[in-house]
Amino acid sequence: MTESSQLQRGENPDGAQKRGKPTLRTIATLTGLAVTTVSRALSDAPQISVETRERVHRIAREIGYLPDRAAQRLKTGRTNVISILLDPHQEVVGFGTAIMYGIAKVLKETSYHLVVAPNFLSTTDLEAAEYIVRNNFADGLIFTRTEPFDARVRMLQEVGFPFVCHGRTEFSTPHPYVDYDNYAFAYEATRRLIAKGRKKVTVVMPPKRLTFSQHILHGFMTAVREAGVAYEISEAVTLDSPANEIRDFFRARAAAPDVPDGFVCPGEVSALALVTAMNDAGRVLAEDYDIVAKETSHLLTHLQPKIDTIYEDLVEAGEHLGQMLLQRIGNPAAESQSLLLPPQINFPVA
C-alpha cells in the first residue's frame, strides 16, 4: 500500500490512525517538498517545474486534498472560481452542457472551479454580469449570445475584469472571444440547397439583436445573389421561438402559394419542427423539399438522416474559452486573443 493510499484511508505511513482532512503539510510529507513549494505547485505557479506541479496535483487527488477556499481568498484575493453566464434559450440541443464540458476539461488540472450562473428572465444580461463582478464571486467570466454593442463587454473592459465571450461584437476595441463562423455556415448551407436544385430558399433567422444574426443573413444573401435564386425571409418566427410556434408557422406556410423548397436551419430544434410541419402538409423530405441544418449533438444524423448537416463542435469551443480565460487571468495586460472556428462540413456524396 502506498503512502498516499494510507493517508487517504486516514492512516500514517506506519499504520497509526490519523484524524482530520489532508492538508498542504500532508502533501509536503509525501512529496518531500516544502509546504510553500506545494502551495505554489497547486496554484500552477510558473516558477515550479511542470513535472513537480503534475506530481503534486496527482498526490492531492489521490489523498482527496481540498483547499480551504475561504482561506485562499483571504490570502490571495482570488476565488479560484470561473463563472459561466448561461442564457436560458433551448434551441441548441445540449448547448450549455457541451460548452461546460469543454471548459471543465481545461480546468481539471488547475485549482479553478466552474460555477454556472443562470441568467434568469427577471435579470438583464448586464445586471447578471455586474452581480458577479460586484460581489467578487469569480476571477473570470464566460458568457454567450453576444450583441453588436454588448453592454457586458463594455462594462467588463471598463472595470478590467477578465472575461471571454462566445460570440463577437462590433466594438472597435479588441476583446477576447471564441466564435463559430456563422457566415460560412449559412453560405455553404444555402449553396448546398441550390446545388440540389432548390428554386426558392429560406432561412430561420436568429433574433436580430444577436450579432450572429447578421452573419447568418450575410452568408445566406451572398449565396442567393451569386446564384440568382428566389428567396424568402420571414420575421414571424425566429430561432428562439418555441418549437410549436415554428411548426405551426411552417405548416400554415406550406398550405399557401409559392412555398419555399429549400430551408436553412441554424439549429436542430427548428429543423425537427420544420419536418413535422411539412409532413403534416403532405410534403416529403428530400423529394418536395430539402433542409440543411446546423448540428451540435448528432441528433439529426440519427433521427433524420435525409437532412444535410453542418457540425458545430461546442466542446471544442468550451476548451478554447477555458484556455483563453485562464491566460487572461494569469496575464490581464496581454493582448486580447480571438478565435473563429470553421464549420465542419461533411455532406454525403450524391
mmCIF file of C-alpha atoms in Angstrom:
data_model
loop_
_atom_site.group_PDB
_atom_site.id
_atom_site.type_symbol
_atom_site.label_atom_id
_atom_site.label_comp_id
_atom_site.label_asym_id
_atom_site.label_seq_id
_atom_site.Cartn_x
_atom_site.Cartn_y
_atom_site.Cartn_z
ATOM 1 C CA MET A 1 0.000 0.000 0.000
ATOM 2 C CA THR A 2 1.376 3.396 -0.967
ATOM 3 C CA GLU A 3 1.808 6.268 1.457
ATOM 4 C CA SER A 4 -0.834 8.312 -0.372
ATOM 5 C CA SER A 5 -3.385 5.495 -0.148
ATOM 6 C CA GLN A 6 -2.639 5.043 3.549
ATOM 7 C CA LEU A 7 -3.169 8.724 4.228
ATOM 8 C CA GLN A 8 -6.328 8.687 2.117
ATOM 9 C CA ARG A 9 -7.621 5.980 4.491
ATOM 10 C CA GLY A 10 -6.824 8.175 7.472
ATOM 11 C CA GLU A 11 -3.594 6.384 8.473
ATOM 12 C CA ASN A 12 0.020 7.389 8.999
ATOM 13 C CA PRO A 13 2.597 5.533 6.883
ATOM 14 C CA ASP A 14 3.417 3.426 9.979
ATOM 15 C CA GLY A 15 -0.208 2.258 10.243
ATOM 16 C CA ALA A 16 -1.325 4.521 13.096
ATOM 17 C CA GLN A 17 -4.690 6.209 12.739
ATOM 18 C CA LYS A 18 -4.612 9.874 11.651
ATOM 19 C CA ARG A 19 -7.534 12.227 12.143
ATOM 20 C CA GLY A 20 -8.563 15.240 10.076
ATOM 21 C CA LYS A 21 -8.612 16.024 6.409
ATOM 22 C CA PRO A 22 -5.427 16.137 4.279
ATOM 23 C CA THR A 23 -3.553 19.439 4.331
ATOM 24 C CA LEU A 24 -0.707 21.078 2.466
ATOM 25 C CA ARG A 25 1.630 19.616 5.096
ATOM 26 C CA THR A 26 0.278 16.144 4.291
ATOM 27 C CA ILE A 27 1.274 16.575 0.655
ATOM 28 C CA ALA A 28 4.622 18.056 1.681
ATOM 29 C CA THR A 29 5.350 14.973 3.820
ATOM 30 C CA LEU A 30 4.510 12.626 0.954
ATOM 31 C CA THR A 31 6.496 14.503 -1.677
ATOM 32 C CA GLY A 32 9.435 15.666 0.417
ATOM 33 C CA LEU A 33 8.785 19.234 -0.693
ATOM 34 C CA ALA A 34 8.407 22.381 1.367
ATOM 35 C CA VAL A 35 4.874 23.471 2.199
ATOM 36 C CA THR A 36 5.393 26.715 0.266
ATOM 37 C CA THR A 37 6.504 24.740 -2.795
ATOM 38 C CA VAL A 38 3.422 22.529 -2.561
ATOM 39 C CA SER A 39 1.205 25.606 -2.308
ATOM 40 C CA ARG A 40 2.794 27.183 -5.375
ATOM 41 C CA ALA A 41 2.573 23.913 -7.318
ATOM 42 C CA LEU A 42 -1.142 23.616 -6.573
ATOM 43 C CA SER A 43 -1.578 27.193 -7.786
ATOM 44 C CA ASP A 44 0.270 26.279 -11.012
ATOM 45 C CA ALA A 45 2.939 28.900 -10.393
ATOM 46 C CA PRO A 46 5.220 29.059 -13.464
ATOM 47 C CA GLN A 47 8.303 29.113 -11.210
ATOM 48 C CA ILE A 48 7.591 25.483 -10.298
ATOM 49 C CA SER A 49 8.523 22.867 -12.890
ATOM 50 C CA VAL A 50 5.747 21.159 -14.819
ATOM 51 C CA GLU A 51 6.908 17.773 -13.526
ATOM 52 C CA THR A 52 6.650 18.934 -9.903
ATOM 53 C CA ARG A 53 3.249 20.537 -10.457
ATOM 54 C CA GLU A 54 1.885 17.357 -12.032
ATOM 55 C CA ARG A 55 3.287 15.236 -9.196
ATOM 56 C CA VAL A 56 1.774 17.474 -6.506
ATOM 57 C CA HIS A 57 -1.602 17.570 -8.257
ATOM 58 C CA ARG A 58 -1.566 13.776 -8.570
ATOM 59 C CA ILE A 59 -0.842 13.254 -4.869
ATOM 60 C CA ALA A 60 -3.508 15.817 -3.957
ATOM 61 C CA ARG A 61 -6.089 13.888 -5.987
ATOM 62 C CA GLU A 62 -5.039 10.555 -4.516
ATOM 63 C CA ILE A 63 -5.427 11.654 -0.903
ATOM 64 C CA GLY A 64 -8.549 13.721 -1.504
ATOM 65 C CA TYR A 65 -6.994 17.076 -0.650
ATOM 66 C CA LEU A 66 -9.369 20.034 -0.975
ATOM 67 C CA PRO A 67 -8.080 23.576 -0.459
ATOM 68 C CA ASP A 68 -9.703 25.873 2.086
ATOM 69 C CA ARG A 69 -11.225 28.287 -0.410
ATOM 70 C CA ALA A 70 -12.111 30.858 2.242
ATOM 71 C CA ALA A 71 -8.510 30.963 3.459
ATOM 72 C CA GLN A 72 -7.202 31.161 -0.092
ATOM 73 C CA ARG A 73 -9.493 34.062 -0.845
ATOM 74 C CA LEU A 74 -8.303 35.987 2.217
ATOM 75 C CA LYS A 75 -4.671 35.316 1.372
ATOM 76 C CA THR A 76 -4.642 35.880 -2.394
ATOM 77 C CA GLY A 77 -7.790 37.896 -3.075
ATOM 78 C CA ARG A 78 -8.800 35.238 -5.609
ATOM 79 C CA THR A 79 -11.815 32.961 -5.534
ATOM 80 C CA ASN A 80 -10.408 30.174 -7.752
ATOM 81 C CA VAL A 81 -13.787 30.253 -9.455
ATOM 82 C CA ILE A 82 -14.679 30.794 -13.089
ATOM 83 C CA SER A 83 -18.316 31.648 -13.757
ATOM 84 C CA ILE A 84 -20.232 30.947 -16.932
ATOM 85 C CA LEU A 85 -23.328 33.017 -17.515
ATOM 86 C CA LEU A 86 -25.824 30.935 -19.482
ATOM 87 C CA ASP A 87 -28.797 32.222 -21.428
ATOM 88 C CA PRO A 88 -31.932 30.101 -20.896
ATOM 89 C CA HIS A 89 -32.681 29.553 -24.622
ATOM 90 C CA GLN A 90 -33.432 25.965 -25.675
ATOM 91 C CA GLU A 91 -32.882 25.968 -29.454
ATOM 92 C CA VAL A 92 -29.382 24.471 -29.492
ATOM 93 C CA VAL A 93 -29.541 20.930 -28.146
ATOM 94 C CA GLY A 94 -27.095 20.425 -25.265
ATOM 95 C CA PHE A 95 -25.556 23.876 -25.731
ATOM 96 C CA GLY A 96 -24.819 24.602 -22.070
ATOM 97 C CA THR A 97 -23.745 21.039 -21.260
ATOM 98 C CA ALA A 98 -21.307 20.840 -24.170
ATOM 99 C CA ILE A 99 -19.764 24.255 -23.507
ATOM 100 C CA MET A 100 -19.359 23.471 -19.799
ATOM 101 C CA TYR A 101 -17.818 20.065 -20.512
ATOM 102 C CA GLY A 102 -15.161 21.685 -22.691
ATOM 103 C CA ILE A 103 -14.370 24.307 -20.050
ATOM 104 C CA ALA A 104 -14.264 21.672 -17.291
ATOM 105 C CA LYS A 105 -11.746 19.615 -19.288
ATOM 106 C CA VAL A 106 -9.385 22.589 -19.292
ATOM 107 C CA LEU A 107 -9.889 23.357 -15.597
ATOM 108 C CA LYS A 108 -9.445 19.738 -14.492
ATOM 109 C CA GLU A 109 -5.730 20.042 -13.732
ATOM 110 C CA THR A 110 -5.975 23.527 -12.222
ATOM 111 C CA SER A 111 -7.175 24.937 -8.916
ATOM 112 C CA TYR A 112 -10.195 26.545 -10.589
ATOM 113 C CA HIS A 113 -13.817 25.510 -10.198
ATOM 114 C CA LEU A 114 -16.561 26.163 -12.730
ATOM 115 C CA VAL A 115 -19.732 27.748 -11.357
ATOM 116 C CA VAL A 116 -22.825 28.122 -13.533
ATOM 117 C CA ALA A 117 -24.755 31.368 -13.162
ATOM 118 C CA PRO A 118 -28.087 31.024 -14.998
ATOM 119 C CA ASN A 119 -29.330 34.292 -16.426
ATOM 120 C CA PHE A 120 -32.948 34.218 -15.275
ATOM 121 C CA LEU A 121 -35.512 36.118 -17.259
ATOM 122 C CA SER A 122 -36.043 38.624 -14.415
ATOM 123 C CA THR A 123 -32.435 39.781 -14.739
ATOM 124 C CA THR A 124 -30.868 41.566 -17.700
ATOM 125 C CA ASP A 125 -27.642 40.283 -19.211
ATOM 126 C CA LEU A 126 -25.759 43.294 -17.848
ATOM 127 C CA GLU A 127 -27.190 43.001 -14.330
ATOM 128 C CA ALA A 128 -26.247 39.336 -14.153
ATOM 129 C CA ALA A 129 -22.628 40.119 -15.087
ATOM 130 C CA GLU A 130 -22.475 43.118 -12.742
ATOM 131 C CA TYR A 131 -23.717 40.963 -9.852
ATOM 132 C CA ILE A 132 -20.815 38.525 -10.283
ATOM 133 C CA VAL A 133 -18.223 41.296 -10.548
ATOM 134 C CA ARG A 134 -19.611 43.459 -7.737
ATOM 135 C CA ASN A 135 -19.716 40.587 -5.253
ATOM 136 C CA ASN A 136 -16.355 39.147 -6.304
ATOM 137 C CA PHE A 137 -17.922 35.741 -6.966
ATOM 138 C CA ALA A 138 -15.346 34.742 -9.585
ATOM 139 C CA ASP A 139 -11.910 35.520 -11.008
ATOM 140 C CA GLY A 140 -13.175 35.423 -14.569
ATOM 141 C CA LEU A 141 -16.402 35.274 -16.569
ATOM 142 C CA ILE A 142 -17.552 33.460 -19.708
ATOM 143 C CA PHE A 143 -20.819 34.382 -21.403
ATOM 144 C CA THR A 144 -22.674 33.651 -24.635
ATOM 145 C CA ARG A 145 -25.042 35.101 -27.249
ATOM 146 C CA THR A 146 -23.358 38.444 -27.744
ATOM 147 C CA GLU A 147 -24.910 41.570 -29.229
ATOM 148 C CA PRO A 148 -23.188 44.027 -31.621
ATOM 149 C CA PHE A 149 -22.581 46.564 -28.833
ATOM 150 C CA ASP A 150 -22.864 44.232 -25.890
ATOM 151 C CA ALA A 151 -23.199 46.092 -22.583
ATOM 152 C CA ARG A 152 -21.457 43.247 -20.738
ATOM 153 C CA VAL A 153 -18.330 43.602 -22.856
ATOM 154 C CA ARG A 154 -18.225 47.366 -22.334
ATOM 155 C CA MET A 155 -18.651 47.069 -18.553
ATOM 156 C CA LEU A 156 -16.090 44.288 -18.104
ATOM 157 C CA GLN A 157 -13.500 46.157 -20.169
ATOM 158 C CA GLU A 158 -14.083 49.350 -18.192
ATOM 159 C CA VAL A 159 -13.569 47.649 -14.813
ATOM 160 C CA GLY A 160 -10.720 45.431 -16.047
ATOM 161 C CA PHE A 161 -12.406 42.138 -15.155
ATOM 162 C CA PRO A 162 -11.100 39.056 -17.052
ATOM 163 C CA PHE A 163 -13.652 37.617 -19.480
ATOM 164 C CA VAL A 164 -14.058 35.730 -22.730
ATOM 165 C CA CYS A 165 -17.299 35.630 -24.696
ATOM 166 C CA HIS A 166 -18.710 33.044 -27.058
ATOM 167 C CA GLY A 167 -19.557 35.312 -29.949
ATOM 168 C CA ARG A 168 -18.352 38.598 -31.381
ATOM 169 C CA THR A 169 -19.340 42.245 -31.092
ATOM 170 C CA GLU A 170 -18.785 45.296 -33.263
ATOM 171 C CA PHE A 171 -16.707 47.280 -30.776
ATOM 172 C CA SER A 172 -13.581 48.826 -32.270
ATOM 173 C CA THR A 173 -11.615 47.921 -29.140
ATOM 174 C CA PRO A 174 -10.416 44.293 -29.380
ATOM 175 C CA HIS A 175 -11.730 41.863 -26.793
ATOM 176 C CA PRO A 176 -11.248 38.136 -26.247
ATOM 177 C CA TYR A 177 -13.791 35.853 -27.874
ATOM 178 C CA VAL A 178 -14.330 32.423 -29.368
ATOM 179 C CA ASP A 179 -16.913 32.265 -32.149
ATOM 180 C CA TYR A 180 -18.288 29.964 -34.829
ATOM 181 C CA ASP A 181 -18.174 31.124 -38.446
ATOM 182 C CA ASN A 182 -21.910 31.506 -38.983
ATOM 183 C CA TYR A 183 -21.342 33.375 -42.247
ATOM 184 C CA ALA A 184 -19.594 30.304 -43.676
ATOM 185 C CA PHE A 185 -22.302 28.022 -42.269
ATOM 186 C CA ALA A 186 -25.160 29.962 -43.899
ATOM 187 C CA TYR A 187 -23.268 30.417 -47.163
ATOM 188 C CA GLU A 188 -22.379 26.738 -47.533
ATOM 189 C CA ALA A 189 -25.823 25.573 -46.392
ATOM 190 C CA THR A 190 -27.546 27.777 -48.982
ATOM 191 C CA ARG A 191 -25.145 26.721 -51.731
ATOM 192 C CA ARG A 192 -25.888 23.094 -50.882
ATOM 193 C CA LEU A 193 -29.635 23.643 -51.323
ATOM 194 C CA ILE A 194 -29.095 25.425 -54.638
ATOM 195 C CA ALA A 195 -26.793 22.632 -55.832
ATOM 196 C CA LYS A 196 -29.581 20.139 -55.075
ATOM 197 C CA GLY A 197 -31.859 22.032 -57.446
ATOM 198 C CA ARG A 198 -33.964 24.024 -54.995
ATOM 199 C CA LYS A 199 -35.601 27.054 -56.609
ATOM 200 C CA LYS A 200 -36.718 29.091 -53.610
ATOM 201 C CA VAL A 201 -34.783 29.088 -50.336
ATOM 202 C CA THR A 202 -35.398 30.472 -46.878
ATOM 203 C CA VAL A 203 -33.662 30.610 -43.518
ATOM 204 C CA VAL A 204 -34.848 30.523 -39.907
ATOM 205 C CA MET A 205 -33.176 33.659 -38.578
ATOM 206 C CA PRO A 206 -31.829 34.237 -35.060
ATOM 207 C CA PRO A 207 -33.222 37.278 -33.198
ATOM 208 C CA LYS A 208 -31.957 40.485 -34.786
ATOM 209 C CA ARG A 209 -30.415 41.718 -31.523
ATOM 210 C CA LEU A 210 -27.763 38.964 -31.618
ATOM 211 C CA THR A 211 -24.540 39.537 -33.562
ATOM 212 C CA PHE A 212 -24.568 36.160 -35.264
ATOM 213 C CA SER A 213 -27.914 37.023 -36.852
ATOM 214 C CA GLN A 214 -26.055 39.461 -39.100
ATOM 215 C CA HIS A 215 -23.506 36.793 -40.002
ATOM 216 C CA ILE A 216 -26.229 34.273 -40.876
ATOM 217 C CA LEU A 217 -28.054 36.820 -43.040
ATOM 218 C CA HIS A 218 -24.874 37.893 -44.827
ATOM 219 C CA GLY A 219 -23.884 34.327 -45.688
ATOM 220 C CA PHE A 220 -27.384 33.420 -46.853
ATOM 221 C CA MET A 221 -27.807 36.514 -49.029
ATOM 222 C CA THR A 222 -24.346 36.189 -50.563
ATOM 223 C CA ALA A 223 -25.146 32.672 -51.788
ATOM 224 C CA VAL A 224 -28.614 33.709 -53.010
ATOM 225 C CA ARG A 225 -27.287 36.657 -55.011
ATOM 226 C CA GLU A 226 -24.451 34.649 -56.534
ATOM 227 C CA ALA A 227 -26.919 32.055 -57.840
ATOM 228 C CA GLY A 228 -29.789 34.433 -58.591
ATOM 229 C CA VAL A 229 -32.417 32.177 -56.986
ATOM 230 C CA ALA A 230 -35.619 33.251 -55.292
ATOM 231 C CA TYR A 231 -35.630 33.577 -51.535
ATOM 232 C CA GLU A 232 -37.839 34.387 -48.591
ATOM 233 C CA ILE A 233 -37.076 35.645 -45.066
ATOM 234 C CA SER A 234 -39.884 35.701 -42.542
ATOM 235 C CA GLU A 235 -39.942 37.690 -39.323
ATOM 236 C CA ALA A 236 -42.927 35.767 -37.927
ATOM 237 C CA VAL A 237 -40.708 33.260 -36.119
ATOM 238 C CA THR A 238 -37.045 33.201 -35.089
ATOM 239 C CA LEU A 239 -34.569 30.627 -33.890
ATOM 240 C CA ASP A 240 -35.652 31.435 -30.326
ATOM 241 C CA SER A 241 -39.355 30.813 -30.992
ATOM 242 C CA PRO A 242 -40.848 27.763 -29.239
ATOM 243 C CA ALA A 243 -40.819 24.630 -31.400
ATOM 244 C CA ASN A 244 -44.621 24.543 -31.603
ATOM 245 C CA GLU A 245 -44.707 28.097 -32.981
ATOM 246 C CA ILE A 246 -42.119 27.239 -35.642
ATOM 247 C CA ARG A 247 -44.107 24.115 -36.534
ATOM 248 C CA ASP A 248 -47.397 25.995 -36.772
ATOM 249 C CA PHE A 249 -45.877 28.772 -38.872
ATOM 250 C CA PHE A 250 -44.368 26.452 -41.463
ATOM 251 C CA ARG A 251 -47.475 24.246 -41.529
ATOM 252 C CA ALA A 252 -49.515 27.324 -42.490
ATOM 253 C CA ARG A 253 -46.837 28.475 -44.926
ATOM 254 C CA ALA A 254 -46.840 25.089 -46.673
ATOM 255 C CA ALA A 255 -50.557 25.495 -47.381
ATOM 256 C CA ALA A 256 -50.013 28.875 -49.075
ATOM 257 C CA PRO A 257 -48.814 29.500 -52.657
ATOM 258 C CA ASP A 258 -45.167 29.651 -53.740
ATOM 259 C CA VAL A 259 -43.833 27.781 -50.686
ATOM 260 C CA PRO A 260 -40.015 27.554 -50.375
ATOM 261 C CA ASP A 261 -38.449 24.198 -51.206
ATOM 262 C CA GLY A 262 -35.064 24.758 -49.519
ATOM 263 C CA PHE A 263 -34.588 25.553 -45.824
ATOM 264 C CA VAL A 264 -31.550 26.632 -43.792
ATOM 265 C CA CYS A 265 -31.962 25.882 -40.074
ATOM 266 C CA PRO A 266 -29.255 27.157 -37.681
ATOM 267 C CA GLY A 267 -30.405 24.664 -35.031
ATOM 268 C CA GLU A 268 -31.722 21.131 -34.600
ATOM 269 C CA VAL A 269 -34.976 22.037 -32.841
ATOM 270 C CA SER A 270 -36.109 24.300 -35.667
ATOM 271 C CA ALA A 271 -35.219 21.616 -38.219
ATOM 272 C CA LEU A 272 -37.298 18.967 -36.427
ATOM 273 C CA ALA A 273 -40.219 21.385 -36.051
ATOM 274 C CA LEU A 274 -39.990 22.133 -39.776
ATOM 275 C CA VAL A 275 -40.026 18.431 -40.721
ATOM 276 C CA THR A 276 -43.150 17.895 -38.603
ATOM 277 C CA ALA A 277 -44.878 20.856 -40.242
ATOM 278 C CA MET A 278 -44.059 19.747 -43.769
ATOM 279 C CA ASN A 279 -45.098 16.160 -43.033
ATOM 280 C CA ASP A 280 -48.444 17.451 -41.769
ATOM 281 C CA ALA A 281 -48.817 19.343 -45.043
ATOM 282 C CA GLY A 282 -48.143 16.169 -47.049
ATOM 283 C CA ARG A 283 -44.695 17.201 -48.267
ATOM 284 C CA VAL A 284 -41.880 14.659 -48.410
ATOM 285 C CA LEU A 285 -38.335 15.444 -47.226
ATOM 286 C CA ALA A 286 -35.645 15.056 -49.912
ATOM 287 C CA GLU A 287 -38.325 14.968 -52.606
ATOM 288 C CA ASP A 288 -40.512 18.053 -52.260
ATOM 289 C CA TYR A 289 -38.018 19.995 -50.188
ATOM 290 C CA ASP A 290 -34.573 19.843 -48.550
ATOM 291 C CA ILE A 291 -33.106 21.089 -45.293
ATOM 292 C CA VAL A 292 -29.543 21.941 -44.320
ATOM 293 C CA ALA A 293 -29.194 22.371 -40.564
ATOM 294 C CA LYS A 294 -26.526 23.203 -38.039
ATOM 295 C CA GLU A 295 -25.943 20.216 -35.786
ATOM 296 C CA THR A 296 -24.348 20.214 -32.336
ATOM 297 C CA SER A 297 -25.456 16.867 -30.910
ATOM 298 C CA HIS A 298 -25.738 14.413 -33.862
ATOM 299 C CA LEU A 299 -29.460 14.242 -33.094
ATOM 300 C CA LEU A 300 -30.463 14.871 -36.700
ATOM 301 C CA THR A 301 -27.930 12.391 -38.043
ATOM 302 C CA HIS A 302 -29.666 9.644 -36.090
ATOM 303 C CA LEU A 303 -33.313 10.753 -36.379
ATOM 304 C CA GLN A 304 -33.459 12.472 -39.770
ATOM 305 C CA PRO A 305 -30.520 11.284 -41.919
ATOM 306 C CA LYS A 306 -32.043 12.878 -45.034
ATOM 307 C CA ILE A 307 -31.297 16.299 -43.565
ATOM 308 C CA ASP A 308 -27.860 17.572 -44.588
ATOM 309 C CA THR A 309 -25.962 18.854 -41.567
ATOM 310 C CA ILE A 310 -23.022 21.102 -40.794
ATOM 311 C CA TYR A 311 -21.427 20.485 -37.414
ATOM 312 C CA GLU A 312 -20.511 22.958 -34.670
ATOM 313 C CA ASP A 313 -18.243 21.444 -32.007
ATOM 314 C CA LEU A 314 -19.314 23.135 -28.786
ATOM 315 C CA VAL A 315 -16.987 21.047 -26.620
ATOM 316 C CA GLU A 316 -14.041 22.359 -28.613
ATOM 317 C CA ALA A 317 -15.402 25.883 -28.225
ATOM 318 C CA GLY A 318 -15.603 25.358 -24.454
ATOM 319 C CA GLU A 319 -11.998 24.205 -24.331
ATOM 320 C CA HIS A 320 -10.819 27.310 -26.166
ATOM 321 C CA LEU A 321 -12.943 29.538 -23.920
ATOM 322 C CA GLY A 322 -11.423 27.987 -20.794
ATOM 323 C CA GLN A 323 -7.847 28.192 -22.066
ATOM 324 C CA MET A 324 -8.242 31.774 -23.182
ATOM 325 C CA LEU A 325 -9.754 32.882 -19.878
ATOM 326 C CA LEU A 326 -7.012 31.248 -17.818
ATOM 327 C CA GLN A 327 -4.484 33.168 -19.895
ATOM 328 C CA ARG A 328 -6.403 36.396 -19.303
ATOM 329 C CA ILE A 329 -6.491 35.816 -15.557
ATOM 330 C CA GLY A 330 -2.781 34.996 -15.479
ATOM 331 C CA ASN A 331 -1.794 37.993 -17.586
ATOM 332 C CA PRO A 332 -4.520 40.679 -17.760
ATOM 333 C CA ALA A 333 -2.227 43.033 -19.678
ATOM 334 C CA ALA A 334 -1.704 40.577 -22.536
ATOM 335 C CA GLU A 335 -3.055 41.385 -25.980
ATOM 336 C CA SER A 336 -6.632 40.195 -26.492
ATOM 337 C CA GLN A 337 -6.943 36.892 -28.306
ATOM 338 C CA SER A 338 -9.756 35.793 -30.568
ATOM 339 C CA LEU A 339 -10.650 32.633 -32.428
ATOM 340 C CA LEU A 340 -13.120 31.929 -35.235
ATOM 341 C CA LEU A 341 -13.923 28.213 -35.534
ATOM 342 C CA PRO A 342 -14.812 26.916 -39.024
ATOM 343 C CA PRO A 343 -17.901 24.818 -39.789
ATOM 344 C CA GLN A 344 -17.319 21.070 -40.099
ATOM 345 C CA ILE A 345 -18.883 20.163 -43.453
ATOM 346 C CA ASN A 346 -19.271 16.545 -44.490
ATOM 347 C CA PHE A 347 -22.135 16.384 -46.969
ATOM 348 C CA PRO A 348 -22.795 12.911 -48.393
ATOM 349 C CA VAL A 349 -21.709 12.388 -51.976
ATOM 350 C CA ALA A 350 -24.694 12.184 -54.294
#
